[in-house]
């Protein structure tokens, strides 16, 4: 098993764990936590390909993986802030953070 | 593959599983901090020092605190939010199927096997990253700054809006 395969397998396992949590848990906060775990798995893939993957000859593209991860971390932070604010607002409105009980838009 | 990678990967995955399966929300949040720290150590293990430290700062420092605050603000730490048995079974089955598909694709991929086994680690010093952020990547950086400002203002506006209740008394 090459190191790249090992990294990708670990990242896909992490993604699956996050996906299982996001699907099965009923607390909205834990659904968001599962999504964050999936994002971390994607970032791990970027780092793995940056470390072990083939590189372009130009020195300008040598940092693309790391920079993509940095931008992705910043976007994930913004997403977490807005998502948690939405959860707090929904809790004020519906008095629950259980995603199975917020069914106002259900037809 | 170094032994340290496998140890760190095992710790990360175990704490991720704990974060997604524990009954009490606050325990889940603490296990989630451990999982994020584990991902940061994996970055460090792979040689991406700046990304690892940024992950540590942003996730362990900021996102974890946000999640703990959200748990406290929604007062849901008392409620044991266990999933229903049927949902847990089918959800785990879906996740397992996704993992099987991904693993099959990774193992049978030719791109993965075309990569050299032990290439030279690409250099990514903080100086190089800073220069790259200021020269070719300056436009994404500015867009990101705008996004973060908008997210900050939006989060405050969503969470702190005083909703006038119909009974006349403020709810909280």
PDB file of C-alpha atoms in Angstrom:
ATOM      1  CA  UNK A   1       0.000   0.000   0.000  1.00  0.00           C
ATOM      2  CA  UNK A   2       1.478   3.286  -1.044  1.00  0.00           C
ATOM      3  CA  UNK A   3       1.360   6.209   1.422  1.00  0.00           C
ATOM      4  CA  UNK A   4      -1.040   8.057  -0.855  1.00  0.00           C
ATOM      5  CA  UNK A   5      -3.484   5.126  -0.776  1.00  0.00           C
ATOM      6  CA  UNK A   6      -3.259   4.990   3.012  1.00  0.00           C
ATOM      7  CA  UNK A   7      -3.968   8.725   3.333  1.00  0.00           C
ATOM      8  CA  UNK A   8      -6.913   8.526   0.961  1.00  0.00           C
ATOM      9  CA  UNK A   9      -8.368   5.523   2.777  1.00  0.00           C
ATOM     10  CA  UNK A  10      -8.086   7.255   6.156  1.00  0.00           C
ATOM     11  CA  UNK A  11      -9.728  10.366   4.691  1.00  0.00           C
ATOM     12  CA  UNK A  12     -12.584   8.372   3.165  1.00  0.00           C
ATOM     13  CA  UNK A  13     -13.124   6.583   6.485  1.00  0.00           C
ATOM     14  CA  UNK A  14     -13.268   9.968   8.222  1.00  0.00           C
ATOM     15  CA  UNK A  15     -15.738  11.169   5.577  1.00  0.00           C
ATOM     16  CA  UNK A  16     -17.939   8.113   6.140  1.00  0.00           C
ATOM     17  CA  UNK A  17     -17.930   8.639   9.908  1.00  0.00           C
ATOM     18  CA  UNK A  18     -18.976  12.260   9.411  1.00  0.00           C
ATOM     19  CA  UNK A  19     -21.647  11.229   6.926  1.00  0.00           C
ATOM     20  CA  UNK A  20     -23.056   8.609   9.316  1.00  0.00           C
ATOM     21  CA  UNK A  21     -23.198  11.203  12.088  1.00  0.00           C
ATOM     22  CA  UNK A  22     -24.829  13.820   9.883  1.00  0.00           C
ATOM     23  CA  UNK A  23     -27.480  11.335   8.753  1.00  0.00           C
ATOM     24  CA  UNK A  24     -28.301   9.580  11.997  1.00  0.00           C
ATOM     25  CA  UNK A  25     -27.953  12.142  14.778  1.00  0.00           C
ATOM     26  CA  UNK A  26     -31.003  14.171  15.688  1.00  0.00           C
ATOM     27  CA  UNK A  27     -29.309  17.156  17.297  1.00  0.00           C
ATOM     28  CA  UNK A  28     -28.736  19.937  14.761  1.00  0.00           C
ATOM     29  CA  UNK A  29     -25.387  20.777  16.356  1.00  0.00           C
ATOM     30  CA  UNK A  30     -24.122  17.254  15.791  1.00  0.00           C
ATOM     31  CA  UNK A  31     -25.328  17.317  12.185  1.00  0.00           C
ATOM     32  CA  UNK A  32     -23.168  20.411  11.709  1.00  0.00           C
ATOM     33  CA  UNK A  33     -20.266  18.655  13.466  1.00  0.00           C
ATOM     34  CA  UNK A  34     -20.597  15.744  11.038  1.00  0.00           C
ATOM     35  CA  UNK A  35     -20.443  18.156   8.108  1.00  0.00           C
ATOM     36  CA  UNK A  36     -17.299  19.697   9.570  1.00  0.00           C
ATOM     37  CA  UNK A  37     -15.748  16.231   9.835  1.00  0.00           C
ATOM     38  CA  UNK A  38     -16.539  15.610   6.159  1.00  0.00           C
ATOM     39  CA  UNK A  39     -14.868  18.922   5.256  1.00  0.00           C
ATOM     40  CA  UNK A  40     -11.802  17.929   7.264  1.00  0.00           C
ATOM     41  CA  UNK A  41     -11.626  14.662   5.332  1.00  0.00           C
ATOM     42  CA  UNK A  42     -11.661  16.587   2.049  1.00  0.00           C
ATOM     43  CA  UNK A  43      -8.867  18.825   3.334  1.00  0.00           C
ATOM     44  CA  UNK A  44      -6.862  15.739   4.297  1.00  0.00           C
ATOM     45  CA  UNK A  45      -7.169  14.606   0.680  1.00  0.00           C
ATOM     46  CA  UNK A  46      -5.771  17.941  -0.529  1.00  0.00           C
ATOM     47  CA  UNK A  47      -2.788  17.619   1.804  1.00  0.00           C
ATOM     48  CA  UNK A  48      -2.217  13.983   0.818  1.00  0.00           C
ATOM     49  CA  UNK A  49      -2.165  14.814  -2.902  1.00  0.00           C
ATOM     50  CA  UNK A  50       0.078  17.809  -2.229  1.00  0.00           C
ATOM     51  CA  UNK A  51       2.534  15.612  -0.345  1.00  0.00           C
ATOM     52  CA  UNK A  52       2.532  12.463  -2.473  1.00  0.00           C
ATOM     53  CA  UNK A  53       0.928  13.336  -5.769  1.00  0.00           C
ATOM     54  CA  UNK A  54       2.683  14.296  -8.981  1.00  0.00           C
ATOM     55  CA  UNK A  55       3.605  17.954  -9.205  1.00  0.00           C
ATOM     56  CA  UNK A  56       3.768  20.352 -12.081  1.00  0.00           C
ATOM     57  CA  UNK A  57       7.223  21.513 -13.017  1.00  0.00           C
ATOM     58  CA  UNK A  58       6.465  25.152 -12.336  1.00  0.00           C
ATOM     59  CA  UNK A  59       7.396  26.344  -8.856  1.00  0.00           C
ATOM     60  CA  UNK A  60       4.290  28.523  -8.918  1.00  0.00           C
ATOM     61  CA  UNK A  61       2.014  25.524  -8.493  1.00  0.00           C
ATOM     62  CA  UNK A  62       3.974  23.847  -5.725  1.00  0.00           C
ATOM     63  CA  UNK A  63       1.848  25.375  -2.970  1.00  0.00           C
ATOM     64  CA  UNK A  64      -1.599  24.874  -4.459  1.00  0.00           C
ATOM     65  CA  UNK A  65      -2.620  22.066  -2.098  1.00  0.00           C
ATOM     66  CA  UNK A  66      -1.684  23.920   1.069  1.00  0.00           C
ATOM     67  CA  UNK A  67      -3.294  27.160  -0.094  1.00  0.00           C
ATOM     68  CA  UNK A  68      -6.491  25.348  -1.050  1.00  0.00           C
ATOM     69  CA  UNK A  69      -6.623  23.857   2.445  1.00  0.00           C
ATOM     70  CA  UNK A  70      -6.108  27.282   4.020  1.00  0.00           C
ATOM     71  CA  UNK A  71      -8.966  28.800   1.996  1.00  0.00           C
ATOM     72  CA  UNK A  72     -11.139  25.785   2.742  1.00  0.00           C
ATOM     73  CA  UNK A  73     -10.509  26.111   6.490  1.00  0.00           C
ATOM     74  CA  UNK A  74     -11.536  29.765   6.363  1.00  0.00           C
ATOM     75  CA  UNK A  75     -14.739  28.944   4.450  1.00  0.00           C
ATOM     76  CA  UNK A  76     -15.507  26.165   6.944  1.00  0.00           C
ATOM     77  CA  UNK A  77     -15.096  28.616   9.819  1.00  0.00           C
ATOM     78  CA  UNK A  78     -17.553  31.039   8.202  1.00  0.00           C
ATOM     79  CA  UNK A  79     -19.976  28.176   7.579  1.00  0.00           C
ATOM     80  CA  UNK A  80     -19.754  27.014  11.200  1.00  0.00           C
ATOM     81  CA  UNK A  81     -20.392  30.529  12.516  1.00  0.00           C
ATOM     82  CA  UNK A  82     -23.466  31.093  10.349  1.00  0.00           C
ATOM     83  CA  UNK A  83     -24.748  27.546  10.893  1.00  0.00           C
ATOM     84  CA  UNK A  84     -24.522  27.728  14.663  1.00  0.00           C
ATOM     85  CA  UNK A  85     -26.166  31.166  14.652  1.00  0.00           C
ATOM     86  CA  UNK A  86     -29.020  29.651  12.622  1.00  0.00           C
ATOM     87  CA  UNK A  87     -29.330  26.799  15.124  1.00  0.00           C
ATOM     88  CA  UNK A  88     -29.531  29.283  18.014  1.00  0.00           C
ATOM     89  CA  UNK A  89     -32.155  31.324  16.130  1.00  0.00           C
ATOM     90  CA  UNK A  90     -34.210  28.192  15.381  1.00  0.00           C
ATOM     91  CA  UNK A  91     -33.954  27.184  19.024  1.00  0.00           C
ATOM     92  CA  UNK A  92     -35.389  30.563  20.032  1.00  0.00           C
ATOM     93  CA  UNK A  93     -38.185  30.188  17.519  1.00  0.00           C
ATOM     94  CA  UNK A  94     -39.151  26.515  17.915  1.00  0.00           C
ATOM     95  CA  UNK A  95     -37.655  25.826  21.371  1.00  0.00           C
ATOM     96  CA  UNK A  96     -35.880  22.745  20.138  1.00  0.00           C
ATOM     97  CA  UNK A  97     -32.711  21.835  18.289  1.00  0.00           C
ATOM     98  CA  UNK A  98     -33.944  18.404  17.232  1.00  0.00           C
ATOM     99  CA  UNK A  99     -33.929  18.260  13.444  1.00  0.00           C
ATOM    100  CA  UNK A 100     -36.783  15.738  13.343  1.00  0.00           C
ATOM    101  CA  UNK A 101     -39.117  18.089  15.174  1.00  0.00           C
ATOM    102  CA  UNK A 102     -38.606  21.146  12.961  1.00  0.00           C
ATOM    103  CA  UNK A 103     -41.198  20.220  10.339  1.00  0.00           C
ATOM    104  CA  UNK A 104     -42.896  23.530   9.575  1.00  0.00           C
ATOM    105  CA  UNK A 105     -42.076  23.333   5.879  1.00  0.00           C
ATOM    106  CA  UNK A 106     -43.265  19.744   5.567  1.00  0.00           C
ATOM    107  CA  UNK A 107     -46.107  19.481   3.100  1.00  0.00           C
TER     108      UNK A 107
ATOM    109  CA  UNK B   1       4.157   4.473   5.775  1.00  0.00           C
ATOM    110  CA  UNK B   2       5.428   5.598   9.124  1.00  0.00           C
ATOM    111  CA  UNK B   3       4.044   4.064  12.296  1.00  0.00           C
ATOM    112  CA  UNK B   4       3.256   7.535  13.637  1.00  0.00           C
ATOM    113  CA  UNK B   5       0.824   8.104  10.770  1.00  0.00           C
ATOM    114  CA  UNK B   6      -1.146   4.980  11.664  1.00  0.00           C
ATOM    115  CA  UNK B   7      -1.242   5.859  15.364  1.00  0.00           C
ATOM    116  CA  UNK B   8      -2.467   9.388  14.601  1.00  0.00           C
ATOM    117  CA  UNK B   9      -4.981   8.107  12.063  1.00  0.00           C
ATOM    118  CA  UNK B  10      -6.339   5.587  14.564  1.00  0.00           C
ATOM    119  CA  UNK B  11      -6.670   8.276  17.262  1.00  0.00           C
ATOM    120  CA  UNK B  12      -8.404  10.645  14.841  1.00  0.00           C
ATOM    121  CA  UNK B  13     -10.857   8.051  13.585  1.00  0.00           C
ATOM    122  CA  UNK B  14     -11.592   6.717  17.073  1.00  0.00           C
ATOM    123  CA  UNK B  15     -12.357  10.192  18.414  1.00  0.00           C
ATOM    124  CA  UNK B  16     -14.460  10.962  15.326  1.00  0.00           C
ATOM    125  CA  UNK B  17     -16.500   7.819  15.940  1.00  0.00           C
ATOM    126  CA  UNK B  18     -16.830   8.784  19.605  1.00  0.00           C
ATOM    127  CA  UNK B  19     -17.955  12.289  18.617  1.00  0.00           C
ATOM    128  CA  UNK B  20     -20.685  10.862  16.415  1.00  0.00           C
ATOM    129  CA  UNK B  21     -21.927   8.125  18.757  1.00  0.00           C
ATOM    130  CA  UNK B  22     -21.775   9.448  22.320  1.00  0.00           C
ATOM    131  CA  UNK B  23     -25.060  10.140  24.067  1.00  0.00           C
ATOM    132  CA  UNK B  24     -24.403  13.479  25.760  1.00  0.00           C
ATOM    133  CA  UNK B  25     -23.805  16.466  23.510  1.00  0.00           C
ATOM    134  CA  UNK B  26     -21.008  17.963  25.579  1.00  0.00           C
ATOM    135  CA  UNK B  27     -19.064  14.694  25.423  1.00  0.00           C
ATOM    136  CA  UNK B  28     -19.564  14.717  21.657  1.00  0.00           C
ATOM    137  CA  UNK B  29     -18.142  18.244  21.482  1.00  0.00           C
ATOM    138  CA  UNK B  30     -15.061  17.260  23.479  1.00  0.00           C
ATOM    139  CA  UNK B  31     -14.474  14.182  21.309  1.00  0.00           C
ATOM    140  CA  UNK B  32     -14.905  16.409  18.265  1.00  0.00           C
ATOM    141  CA  UNK B  33     -12.114  18.679  19.545  1.00  0.00           C
ATOM    142  CA  UNK B  34      -9.906  15.591  19.799  1.00  0.00           C
ATOM    143  CA  UNK B  35     -10.809  14.582  16.230  1.00  0.00           C
ATOM    144  CA  UNK B  36      -9.974  18.072  14.874  1.00  0.00           C
ATOM    145  CA  UNK B  37      -6.674  18.051  16.764  1.00  0.00           C
ATOM    146  CA  UNK B  38      -5.985  14.614  15.302  1.00  0.00           C
ATOM    147  CA  UNK B  39      -6.549  15.924  11.771  1.00  0.00           C
ATOM    148  CA  UNK B  40      -4.146  18.790  12.561  1.00  0.00           C
ATOM    149  CA  UNK B  41      -1.490  16.309  13.702  1.00  0.00           C
ATOM    150  CA  UNK B  42      -2.033  14.347  10.478  1.00  0.00           C
ATOM    151  CA  UNK B  43      -1.309  17.541   8.514  1.00  0.00           C
ATOM    152  CA  UNK B  44       1.855  18.034  10.575  1.00  0.00           C
ATOM    153  CA  UNK B  45       2.776  14.386   9.989  1.00  0.00           C
ATOM    154  CA  UNK B  46       2.438  14.892   6.238  1.00  0.00           C
ATOM    155  CA  UNK B  47       4.701  17.938   6.335  1.00  0.00           C
ATOM    156  CA  UNK B  48       2.166  20.755   5.979  1.00  0.00           C
ATOM    157  CA  UNK B  49       3.143  22.705   9.084  1.00  0.00           C
ATOM    158  CA  UNK B  50       1.275  25.921   8.326  1.00  0.00           C
ATOM    159  CA  UNK B  51      -1.962  24.140   7.392  1.00  0.00           C
ATOM    160  CA  UNK B  52      -1.732  22.011  10.548  1.00  0.00           C
ATOM    161  CA  UNK B  53      -1.275  25.001  12.812  1.00  0.00           C
ATOM    162  CA  UNK B  54      -4.051  26.898  11.019  1.00  0.00           C
ATOM    163  CA  UNK B  55      -6.335  23.891  11.517  1.00  0.00           C
ATOM    164  CA  UNK B  56      -5.397  23.824  15.209  1.00  0.00           C
ATOM    165  CA  UNK B  57      -6.074  27.556  15.594  1.00  0.00           C
ATOM    166  CA  UNK B  58      -9.328  27.683  13.641  1.00  0.00           C
ATOM    167  CA  UNK B  59     -10.952  24.361  14.545  1.00  0.00           C
ATOM    168  CA  UNK B  60      -9.713  23.672  18.063  1.00  0.00           C
ATOM    169  CA  UNK B  61      -9.567  27.344  18.968  1.00  0.00           C
ATOM    170  CA  UNK B  62     -12.648  28.841  17.337  1.00  0.00           C
ATOM    171  CA  UNK B  63     -15.079  26.265  15.931  1.00  0.00           C
ATOM    172  CA  UNK B  64     -14.961  24.086  19.059  1.00  0.00           C
ATOM    173  CA  UNK B  65     -15.697  27.090  21.271  1.00  0.00           C
ATOM    174  CA  UNK B  66     -18.585  28.041  18.954  1.00  0.00           C
ATOM    175  CA  UNK B  67     -20.027  24.528  19.184  1.00  0.00           C
ATOM    176  CA  UNK B  68     -19.757  24.467  22.971  1.00  0.00           C
ATOM    177  CA  UNK B  69     -21.434  27.883  23.136  1.00  0.00           C
ATOM    178  CA  UNK B  70     -24.231  26.680  20.852  1.00  0.00           C
ATOM    179  CA  UNK B  71     -24.757  23.611  23.065  1.00  0.00           C
ATOM    180  CA  UNK B  72     -24.949  25.798  26.147  1.00  0.00           C
ATOM    181  CA  UNK B  73     -27.222  28.375  24.468  1.00  0.00           C
ATOM    182  CA  UNK B  74     -29.683  25.762  23.262  1.00  0.00           C
ATOM    183  CA  UNK B  75     -29.656  24.058  26.677  1.00  0.00           C
ATOM    184  CA  UNK B  76     -29.631  20.699  24.949  1.00  0.00           C
ATOM    185  CA  UNK B  77     -26.858  19.182  27.041  1.00  0.00           C
ATOM    186  CA  UNK B  78     -29.411  17.620  29.379  1.00  0.00           C
ATOM    187  CA  UNK B  79     -31.311  15.924  26.612  1.00  0.00           C
ATOM    188  CA  UNK B  80     -29.838  12.624  25.515  1.00  0.00           C
ATOM    189  CA  UNK B  81     -30.254  12.912  21.765  1.00  0.00           C
ATOM    190  CA  UNK B  82     -29.839   9.273  20.824  1.00  0.00           C
ATOM    191  CA  UNK B  83     -30.908   8.444  17.294  1.00  0.00           C
ATOM    192  CA  UNK B  84     -33.852   6.217  16.634  1.00  0.00           C
ATOM    193  CA  UNK B  85     -32.768   2.622  16.064  1.00  0.00           C
ATOM    194  CA  UNK B  86     -34.020   2.351  12.496  1.00  0.00           C
ATOM    195  CA  UNK B  87     -32.409   5.638  11.419  1.00  0.00           C
ATOM    196  CA  UNK B  88     -29.107   4.656  13.022  1.00  0.00           C
ATOM    197  CA  UNK B  89     -29.060   1.319  11.222  1.00  0.00           C
ATOM    198  CA  UNK B  90     -29.939   2.638   7.767  1.00  0.00           C
ATOM    199  CA  UNK B  91     -27.680   5.680   8.168  1.00  0.00           C
ATOM    200  CA  UNK B  92     -24.706   3.531   9.115  1.00  0.00           C
ATOM    201  CA  UNK B  93     -25.490   1.269   6.187  1.00  0.00           C
ATOM    202  CA  UNK B  94     -25.474   4.250   3.795  1.00  0.00           C
ATOM    203  CA  UNK B  95     -22.173   5.489   5.223  1.00  0.00           C
ATOM    204  CA  UNK B  96     -20.653   2.016   4.926  1.00  0.00           C
ATOM    205  CA  UNK B  97     -21.790   1.798   1.305  1.00  0.00           C
ATOM    206  CA  UNK B  98     -20.238   5.212   0.574  1.00  0.00           C
ATOM    207  CA  UNK B  99     -16.988   4.073   2.179  1.00  0.00           C
ATOM    208  CA  UNK B 100     -17.007   0.854   0.158  1.00  0.00           C
ATOM    209  CA  UNK B 101     -17.444   2.786  -3.089  1.00  0.00           C
ATOM    210  CA  UNK B 102     -14.687   5.258  -2.177  1.00  0.00           C
ATOM    211  CA  UNK B 103     -12.269   2.521  -1.096  1.00  0.00           C
ATOM    212  CA  UNK B 104     -12.927   0.533  -4.267  1.00  0.00           C
ATOM    213  CA  UNK B 105     -12.286   3.633  -6.374  1.00  0.00           C
ATOM    214  CA  UNK B 106      -9.095   4.493  -4.472  1.00  0.00           C
ATOM    215  CA  UNK B 107      -7.623   0.987  -4.581  1.00  0.00           C
ATOM    216  CA  UNK B 108      -8.368   0.433  -8.256  1.00  0.00           C
ATOM    217  CA  UNK B 109      -7.264   3.933  -9.293  1.00  0.00           C
ATOM    218  CA  UNK B 110      -4.285   4.102 -11.614  1.00  0.00           C
ATOM    219  CA  UNK B 111      -3.417   7.658 -10.604  1.00  0.00           C
ATOM    220  CA  UNK B 112      -2.660   6.553  -7.053  1.00  0.00           C
ATOM    221  CA  UNK B 113      -0.314   3.814  -8.211  1.00  0.00           C
ATOM    222  CA  UNK B 114       1.367   6.078 -10.711  1.00  0.00           C
ATOM    223  CA  UNK B 115       2.572   8.324  -7.910  1.00  0.00           C
ATOM    224  CA  UNK B 116       6.113   7.614  -6.737  1.00  0.00           C
ATOM    225  CA  UNK B 117       6.331   5.764  -3.447  1.00  0.00           C
ATOM    226  CA  UNK B 118       8.644   8.126  -1.592  1.00  0.00           C
ATOM    227  CA  UNK B 119       8.883  11.434  -3.442  1.00  0.00           C
ATOM    228  CA  UNK B 120      10.747  14.429  -2.160  1.00  0.00           C
ATOM    229  CA  UNK B 121       8.485  16.391   0.171  1.00  0.00           C
ATOM    230  CA  UNK B 122       7.545  19.715  -1.422  1.00  0.00           C
ATOM    231  CA  UNK B 123       8.720  22.707   0.533  1.00  0.00           C
ATOM    232  CA  UNK B 124       6.085  24.998   2.010  1.00  0.00           C
ATOM    233  CA  UNK B 125       7.711  27.524   4.293  1.00  0.00           C
ATOM    234  CA  UNK B 126       5.665  30.310   5.831  1.00  0.00           C
ATOM    235  CA  UNK B 127       7.596  32.796   3.700  1.00  0.00           C
ATOM    236  CA  UNK B 128       6.635  30.995   0.490  1.00  0.00           C
ATOM    237  CA  UNK B 129       3.000  30.748   1.583  1.00  0.00           C
ATOM    238  CA  UNK B 130       2.918  34.440   2.438  1.00  0.00           C
ATOM    239  CA  UNK B 131       4.409  35.422  -0.898  1.00  0.00           C
ATOM    240  CA  UNK B 132       1.959  33.172  -2.740  1.00  0.00           C
ATOM    241  CA  UNK B 133      -0.945  34.706  -0.830  1.00  0.00           C
ATOM    242  CA  UNK B 134       0.208  38.205  -1.686  1.00  0.00           C
ATOM    243  CA  UNK B 135       1.057  37.692  -5.349  1.00  0.00           C
ATOM    244  CA  UNK B 136      -0.885  35.059  -7.331  1.00  0.00           C
ATOM    245  CA  UNK B 137      -3.598  34.393  -4.753  1.00  0.00           C
ATOM    246  CA  UNK B 138      -4.350  37.930  -3.655  1.00  0.00           C
ATOM    247  CA  UNK B 139      -7.792  38.020  -5.282  1.00  0.00           C
ATOM    248  CA  UNK B 140      -9.069  34.860  -3.530  1.00  0.00           C
ATOM    249  CA  UNK B 141      -7.633  36.236  -0.295  1.00  0.00           C
ATOM    250  CA  UNK B 142      -9.619  39.464  -0.666  1.00  0.00           C
ATOM    251  CA  UNK B 143     -12.790  37.570  -1.578  1.00  0.00           C
ATOM    252  CA  UNK B 144     -12.257  35.408   1.495  1.00  0.00           C
ATOM    253  CA  UNK B 145     -11.848  38.488   3.673  1.00  0.00           C
ATOM    254  CA  UNK B 146     -15.157  39.819   2.333  1.00  0.00           C
ATOM    255  CA  UNK B 147     -16.823  36.435   2.943  1.00  0.00           C
ATOM    256  CA  UNK B 148     -15.556  36.278   6.527  1.00  0.00           C
ATOM    257  CA  UNK B 149     -16.756  39.823   7.236  1.00  0.00           C
ATOM    258  CA  UNK B 150     -20.176  39.056   5.772  1.00  0.00           C
ATOM    259  CA  UNK B 151     -20.380  35.797   7.743  1.00  0.00           C
ATOM    260  CA  UNK B 152     -19.428  37.577  10.964  1.00  0.00           C
ATOM    261  CA  UNK B 153     -22.043  40.303  10.516  1.00  0.00           C
ATOM    262  CA  UNK B 154     -24.637  37.790   9.347  1.00  0.00           C
ATOM    263  CA  UNK B 155     -24.056  35.471  12.289  1.00  0.00           C
ATOM    264  CA  UNK B 156     -24.426  38.322  14.758  1.00  0.00           C
ATOM    265  CA  UNK B 157     -27.591  39.575  13.021  1.00  0.00           C
ATOM    266  CA  UNK B 158     -29.184  36.115  12.942  1.00  0.00           C
ATOM    267  CA  UNK B 159     -28.335  35.140  16.485  1.00  0.00           C
ATOM    268  CA  UNK B 160     -28.878  38.407  18.306  1.00  0.00           C
ATOM    269  CA  UNK B 161     -32.140  39.573  16.756  1.00  0.00           C
ATOM    270  CA  UNK B 162     -34.638  40.368  19.456  1.00  0.00           C
ATOM    271  CA  UNK B 163     -37.860  38.873  18.206  1.00  0.00           C
ATOM    272  CA  UNK B 164     -40.886  40.769  19.568  1.00  0.00           C
ATOM    273  CA  UNK B 165     -43.150  38.035  20.896  1.00  0.00           C
ATOM    274  CA  UNK B 166     -46.914  38.216  20.572  1.00  0.00           C
ATOM    275  CA  UNK B 167     -47.459  37.965  24.320  1.00  0.00           C
ATOM    276  CA  UNK B 168     -45.475  41.136  24.832  1.00  0.00           C
ATOM    277  CA  UNK B 169     -42.931  39.569  27.141  1.00  0.00           C
ATOM    278  CA  UNK B 170     -39.471  38.864  25.763  1.00  0.00           C
ATOM    279  CA  UNK B 171     -38.843  35.137  25.573  1.00  0.00           C
ATOM    280  CA  UNK B 172     -35.244  35.215  26.753  1.00  0.00           C
TER     281      UNK B 172
END
